[in-house]
Amino acid sequence: MGTALVTGASAGIGLEFAWQLATARHDLVLVARDRERLEHLAGQLRAAAGVRTEVLVADLSDRGDVDRVAARLAAAERPVGLLINNAGYAPALPFVDDDLASQEQALDVMVRVVMVLSHAAATAMRARGRGAILNVGSVAGLMATSAYSAHKAWVQTFTEALAVELDGTGVTATCLRPGLTRTEFHDRAGVDVHAYPEIAWLDTESVVACALSDVRRGTVLSTPSLRYQTAATALKLLPRAAVRSLTHLRDAIVNPPDEHPDESPEDPADPV
């Protein structure tokens, strides 16, 4: 059934991609920073699905590591037929409050890596006349939630442009735009998950199933669930001033003013 390479494969949506692809009999290249978690997952996938599973340990904020992943995508042996650019995170601090180096690292992981790996994959796939690239964006890319929205807006526009460029080559490009999805992502970003209503949350199984179905159909923009499709349409139609106002309202609900300013906050979790 071909080989798929998944970045950020050790947790969250990336982990679910690995399981659903293995169940569909795809061989896998698993990319993440934590060798122990990757090796454990690879063993589980081999035992449960009988697929070939490679482990590629890489810190995608390191350019040398990114180049190694790009080289694997370009390799003629065991060619990769599906690239899933899933790795990403939201910095725990707002842009102005954060250290600039931290923000640059987030930009590298969610923008530069998508560009570099998409280029390597698209070049190899176009030469073979088949393949697919799935870049994980977000409905947040239609909003104004600090630099994270800008990163995801770039991912969507880039993927749409790539889809146009690859039209007729046998290679497709899809941007997945999930809404709030239950993973460890929000804990790492310091988001109060209880501030959102239950109906706002999606599960990883349905998000990934929708994405893979849309990839098979060659859909360019994949937005799981009717409620987020409706939200995405509304965000596109609203004046940008209204979108910014909605973002202010969301931030006030999710991050209310500190009622005890003299208390020292807990150290934020490592977002990477």
PDB file of N, CA and C in Angstrom, residues 5 12 22 62 74 89 124 183 190 212 241 264:
ATOM      1  N   LEU A   5       5.286   8.935   5.590  1.00  0.00           N
ATOM      2  CA  LEU A   5       6.168   9.543   6.588  1.00  0.00           C
ATOM      3  C   LEU A   5       5.351  10.537   7.396  1.00  0.00           C
ATOM      4  N   GLY A  12      -0.611  12.596  20.043  1.00  0.00           N
ATOM      5  CA  GLY A  12      -1.695  13.388  19.483  1.00  0.00           C
ATOM      6  C   GLY A  12      -2.171  12.927  18.123  1.00  0.00           C
ATOM      7  N   ALA A  22      -1.251   2.427   9.528  1.00  0.00           N
ATOM      8  CA  ALA A  22      -0.782   1.050   9.702  1.00  0.00           C
ATOM      9  C   ALA A  22      -1.937   0.068   9.526  1.00  0.00           C
ATOM     10  N   ASP A  62      16.040  21.792  14.507  1.00  0.00           N
ATOM     11  CA  ASP A  62      17.451  21.705  14.127  1.00  0.00           C
ATOM     12  C   ASP A  62      17.545  21.488  12.616  1.00  0.00           C
ATOM     13  N   ALA A  74      13.508  12.132  -0.247  1.00  0.00           N
ATOM     14  CA  ALA A  74      14.053  12.140  -1.606  1.00  0.00           C
ATOM     15  C   ALA A  74      14.595  10.784  -2.026  1.00  0.00           C
ATOM     16  N   TYR A  89       3.413  23.063  17.552  1.00  0.00           N
ATOM     17  CA  TYR A  89       3.015  23.382  18.908  1.00  0.00           C
ATOM     18  C   TYR A  89       2.727  24.874  18.991  1.00  0.00           C
ATOM     19  N   ALA A 124      10.303  14.520  -5.484  1.00  0.00           N
ATOM     20  CA  ALA A 124      10.421  13.078  -5.696  1.00  0.00           C
ATOM     21  C   ALA A 124       9.121  12.482  -6.215  1.00  0.00           C
ATOM     22  N   THR A 183      -5.999  16.359  22.548  1.00  0.00           N
ATOM     23  CA  THR A 183      -4.644  15.806  22.578  1.00  0.00           C
ATOM     24  C   THR A 183      -3.895  16.501  23.710  1.00  0.00           C
ATOM     25  N   GLY A 190      -0.440  25.436  27.720  1.00  0.00           N
ATOM     26  CA  GLY A 190      -0.961  26.132  28.883  1.00  0.00           C
ATOM     27  C   GLY A 190      -2.387  26.612  28.724  1.00  0.00           C
ATOM     28  N   LEU A 212      -7.652  11.608   5.993  1.00  0.00           N
ATOM     29  CA  LEU A 212      -7.188  10.584   5.058  1.00  0.00           C
ATOM     30  C   LEU A 212      -8.204  10.353   3.949  1.00  0.00           C
ATOM     31  N   ALA A 241     -12.097  43.022  11.211  1.00  0.00           N
ATOM     32  CA  ALA A 241     -12.252  43.690  12.497  1.00  0.00           C
ATOM     33  C   ALA A 241     -13.130  42.854  13.427  1.00  0.00           C
ATOM     34  N   SER A 264       3.138  33.524  42.441  1.00  0.00           N
ATOM     35  CA  SER A 264       4.034  33.172  41.337  1.00  0.00           C
ATOM     36  C   SER A 264       3.403  32.088  40.489  1.00  0.00           C
TER      37      SER A 264
END
